[in-house]
Amino acid sequence: MDAGAWKTTEPHGLARTAGREGFLVRGVVPAAALYNGLLAIINAHVMPLGFAHVALAEIGLLGISLLYLLYRGFTQQALSIVFLVGFFSIVTVYMSVANGMLFVDFLRNVLIIAVFCQLGRMTDEATVAFVFRFVCLVVLAVLVVEIFFTKIYEDLFYPALYFSNTRGLEQISFGGSKIFQNAVKIPGRFSFGLSDHRTASVFLEQVSLANFSGVLDIYLVSRFKQLRRSDIVLMLSTIVLILLTNDSRSMLFFSLLCLAGFFVFPKLSNLFRPLIMPAVILAGALVYFLRPDASGDTLDGRIVLTMKGFFELDFVSLLALQVREVGSFADSGYIYIINASTVFGLVVFWAFVTFYPAGLTDDQKRCAYAVAIFIFMNMMIGGNAIFSIKVGALLWLLVGFMKSSEGETKLTPPGDH
């Protein structure tokens, strides 16, 4: 089909299109964000589950969405998404052949980004608001139970058993608790002291809950003027409660940054966006030279770990010829991406995060800057957690929606009216 066959959708056509996508999005995105909790309940009270059950749940959600997008067809505006998936598909073939094993880990991450970005571009405002509101309500409700009725939370989800059965992670016992071992408080680490452990809510592990607060920050800074007051109160309350009980230093900093960014980001030129990742890496290098011996689960320790990874990169790592070692880079996103997709994969990922989000309106600029800072900052202190579908579905749905919500005309294929 040639380019001239694509048609601009009229307003009434948009409403019909949004209705169809809205039904799918209202089901798939909350399920993607919350499925871990549901599986944990089944594992604790119905039947033991394994890694295959978790993988099938994610593949099912991603597969349904992808099949629907293929059925709907793609517009010219989806060329960047098609290029992204095409490039990493080629990289996946190369890496599988070069390493003598099938390796699709990073392609799966890219598909999450691509699918939910595209769904976001086809989704209406009411659907996006519903999805964020619903997920936030569930997360907040479970978080309150976890904080004030911890025994009920443990018995309902039994996170330790869930991660033992589905991930093979043996639980380190501390006081007979059933929570996930990574949620135990680390001596000497920053904390407000309002919870006896690092909270995880329905995500069951604390990193995803922290990242969820970051996604809510991005949503609020991008959509604040369009949101209902009740939604603002709900999400601000959730963010505050997460920050007070999750002990996430990075998300506390990011929340404050978004507060300032609401006023600053619209005033910045889009020309500064490509500099965010280099600026984060340079800041990491400065921390390394000031604190080269820092180690452990501290902010400077995580940064130094990542910078050491940069300095230890060799030809084999740059071309991703040792994918069996990818698991050892769980605490360093930059090194993980290089070893999982080559150095060229890191460059393409940087270009996509930098240039794909729209920057025509003030709200789009707020979203674009907040997303880039969130991702590139996270990659300095964490591994592949930001690619998880639990937070990725919401994040990229918002990015796609913001790209088409203001200043652009949606297109639909002929015959879709």
XYZ file of C-alpha atoms in Angstrom, residues 30-307:
278
model
C -3.775 -2.904 34.128
C -3.227 -6.660 33.741
C 0.385 -6.035 32.662
C 0.980 -3.824 35.675
C -0.736 -6.039 38.249
C -0.383 -9.633 37.047
C 2.493 -10.427 39.431
C 0.221 -9.968 42.435
C -2.519 -12.150 40.973
C -0.076 -14.946 40.155
C 1.359 -14.738 43.660
C -2.105 -15.269 45.167
C -2.618 -18.313 42.932
C 0.823 -19.624 43.867
C 0.142 -19.188 47.592
C -3.435 -20.502 47.757
C -4.342 -22.486 44.635
C -1.373 -24.248 43.024
C 2.411 -23.884 42.775
C 3.539 -21.878 39.766
C 6.822 -21.843 37.898
C 8.733 -19.472 35.654
C 6.819 -20.778 32.634
C 3.528 -19.498 34.059
C 4.967 -16.006 34.517
C 6.458 -16.044 31.027
C 3.193 -17.227 29.490
C 1.253 -14.465 31.242
C 3.571 -11.789 29.885
C 3.771 -13.329 26.416
C -0.013 -13.581 26.334
C -0.545 -9.908 27.199
C 2.142 -8.773 24.781
C 0.975 -11.171 22.069
C -2.675 -10.092 22.222
C -1.651 -6.452 21.906
C 0.774 -7.132 19.064
C -1.734 -9.199 17.109
C -4.306 -6.442 17.443
C -1.835 -3.847 16.189
C -0.975 -6.051 13.209
C -4.691 -6.464 12.498
C -5.226 -2.711 12.647
C -2.243 -1.991 10.440
C 0.381 0.697 10.787
C 0.451 4.288 9.605
C 3.351 6.333 8.321
C 3.682 7.706 11.838
C 4.697 4.236 13.037
C 7.864 4.119 10.907
C 10.114 4.866 13.889
C 8.490 2.002 15.826
C 8.901 -0.366 12.866
C 12.550 0.669 12.514
C 13.167 0.111 16.231
C 11.746 -3.417 16.165
C 13.415 -4.201 12.836
C 16.849 -3.082 14.021
C 16.727 -5.092 17.236
C 15.329 -8.112 15.385
C 18.456 -8.061 13.220
C 20.623 -7.640 16.322
C 18.848 -10.611 17.919
C 19.606 -12.833 14.924
C 23.238 -11.688 14.918
C 23.672 -12.309 18.640
C 21.981 -15.692 18.547
C 24.262 -16.856 15.727
C 27.426 -15.293 17.199
C 26.817 -16.769 20.645
C 25.474 -20.124 19.496
C 22.271 -19.764 21.483
C 18.852 -18.167 21.073
C 18.881 -14.819 22.867
C 15.710 -12.720 22.703
C 15.907 -10.941 26.063
C 16.409 -7.421 24.777
C 14.070 -7.888 21.807
C 11.358 -8.652 24.359
C 12.135 -5.324 26.071
C 11.927 -3.508 22.754
C 8.592 -5.136 21.910
C 7.144 -3.855 25.205
C 8.268 -0.340 24.277
C 7.001 -0.572 20.701
C 3.638 -2.191 21.424
C 2.578 0.155 24.196
C 3.861 3.262 22.421
C 1.728 2.342 19.445
C -1.296 1.563 21.611
C -0.830 4.934 23.299
C -0.941 6.723 19.965
C -4.275 5.076 19.202
C -5.859 5.589 22.634
C -8.102 8.386 23.844
C -7.605 10.583 26.904
C -10.395 8.994 28.949
C -8.860 5.539 28.564
C -5.387 6.678 29.611
C -6.863 8.443 32.647
C -8.867 5.337 33.585
C -5.846 3.048 33.338
C -3.622 5.221 35.523
C -6.416 5.808 38.026
C -7.311 2.123 38.322
C -3.742 0.878 38.684
C -2.938 3.616 41.182
C -5.970 2.731 43.318
C -4.964 -0.932 43.449
C -1.332 -0.138 44.241
C -2.315 2.313 46.975
C -4.855 -0.056 48.536
C -2.379 -2.950 48.681
C 0.353 -0.608 49.937
C -1.819 0.525 52.855
C -2.501 -3.105 53.780
C 1.209 -3.911 53.510
C 2.193 -1.054 55.831
C -0.502 -1.313 58.492
C -1.562 -4.963 58.209
C 1.688 -6.601 57.161
C 0.703 -10.094 58.311
C -2.397 -10.039 56.080
C -0.239 -8.873 53.148
C 2.289 -11.667 53.764
C -0.348 -14.356 54.028
C -2.237 -13.166 50.952
C 0.699 -12.855 48.541
C 3.527 -14.822 50.221
C 6.128 -13.053 48.025
C 9.037 -15.198 49.273
C 7.377 -18.399 48.050
C 6.378 -16.775 44.757
C 9.915 -15.691 43.892
C 11.307 -19.001 45.112
C 8.963 -20.995 42.859
C 9.032 -18.750 39.789
C 12.580 -17.341 39.869
C 14.492 -19.951 41.834
C 15.519 -17.350 44.430
C 16.043 -18.970 47.797
C 14.600 -16.950 50.634
C 16.996 -15.663 53.262
C 15.003 -15.994 56.463
C 14.634 -12.923 58.640
C 12.255 -13.284 61.531
C 10.016 -15.765 59.724
C 8.722 -13.083 57.342
C 7.087 -14.120 54.071
C 8.045 -10.956 52.171
C 10.637 -11.014 49.403
C 14.191 -11.020 50.775
C 15.195 -7.852 48.848
C 12.568 -5.909 50.781
C 14.478 -6.226 54.052
C 15.900 -2.928 55.265
C 19.616 -2.418 54.644
C 21.539 -1.147 57.698
C 22.793 2.393 57.247
C 20.667 3.026 54.165
C 18.518 6.154 53.890
C 15.060 5.590 55.373
C 12.144 7.527 56.846
C 11.565 4.663 59.272
C 7.799 4.434 58.696
C 7.851 0.772 57.711
C 9.774 -2.173 59.126
C 10.693 -3.217 55.575
C 10.996 -1.664 52.130
C 7.495 -1.733 50.703
C 6.590 -3.411 47.424
C 2.760 -3.351 47.252
C 1.199 -5.479 44.515
C 4.510 -5.609 42.608
C 5.949 -7.785 45.432
C 9.485 -6.383 45.025
C 10.536 -2.884 45.947
C 12.276 -1.783 42.734
C 9.120 -1.916 40.625
C 7.155 0.003 43.257
C 9.820 2.714 43.287
C 9.783 2.904 39.494
C 5.989 3.045 39.548
C 6.210 6.213 41.635
C 8.524 7.607 38.959
C 5.989 6.813 36.230
C 3.304 8.577 38.275
C 5.647 11.585 38.512
C 5.926 11.646 34.729
C 2.161 11.304 34.310
C 1.459 14.153 36.714
C 4.041 16.490 35.235
C 2.733 15.738 31.722
C -1.023 15.833 32.366
C -1.421 17.958 35.498
C -3.543 20.667 33.873
C -5.920 18.117 32.325
C -6.412 15.860 35.366
C -9.324 15.846 37.760
C -8.501 17.100 41.240
C -9.379 13.700 42.714
C -6.836 12.002 40.435
C -4.144 14.493 41.419
C -4.805 13.892 45.123
C -4.837 10.109 44.592
C -1.537 10.031 42.736
C 0.273 12.542 44.901
C -0.799 10.581 47.989
C 0.457 7.353 46.428
C 3.800 8.886 45.464
C 4.326 10.323 48.939
C 3.450 7.059 50.681
C 5.786 5.112 48.385
C 8.656 7.533 48.986
C 8.128 7.405 52.755
C 8.197 3.602 52.932
C 10.176 2.306 49.947
C 13.532 3.923 50.842
C 14.215 4.871 47.212
C 16.747 7.705 47.156
C 16.731 8.000 43.377
C 12.948 8.359 43.095
C 12.876 10.909 45.901
C 15.356 12.952 43.895
C 13.423 12.360 40.677
C 10.151 13.481 42.277
C 11.733 16.756 43.376
C 13.241 17.136 39.924
C 9.818 16.693 38.295
C 8.350 19.291 40.638
C 10.912 21.823 39.420
C 10.709 20.467 35.883
C 7.033 21.282 35.598
C 8.084 24.919 35.371
C 11.531 24.475 33.778
C 11.090 21.807 31.078
C 8.756 23.876 28.837
C 11.355 26.641 28.724
C 14.124 24.334 27.498
C 14.932 23.817 23.849
C 14.541 20.309 22.456
C 18.188 20.616 21.430
C 19.159 19.812 25.031
C 17.400 16.444 25.042
C 20.264 14.540 23.305
C 22.610 15.710 26.075
C 20.723 14.060 28.943
C 22.356 10.626 28.678
C 25.907 12.016 28.245
C 25.296 14.372 31.176
C 24.194 11.487 33.403
C 27.264 9.443 32.433
C 29.585 12.400 33.052
C 27.985 12.934 36.461
C 28.605 9.255 37.174
C 32.239 9.631 36.151
C 32.604 12.559 38.552
C 31.216 10.453 41.419
C 33.636 7.668 40.466
C 36.695 9.935 40.569
C 35.587 11.440 43.885
C 34.594 8.117 45.501
C 36.402 5.340 43.565
C 36.221 2.932 46.513
C 32.468 3.278 47.086
C 30.642 -0.049 47.051
C 27.539 -1.826 48.277
C 23.870 -0.921 47.955
C 24.387 2.816 48.326
C 23.814 5.505 45.715
C 27.498 6.185 45.133
C 28.226 2.448 45.336
C 25.775 1.711 42.510
C 27.173 4.563 40.401
C 30.769 3.413 40.914
C 29.744 -0.135 39.941
C 28.322 1.133 36.656
C 31.349 3.300 35.886
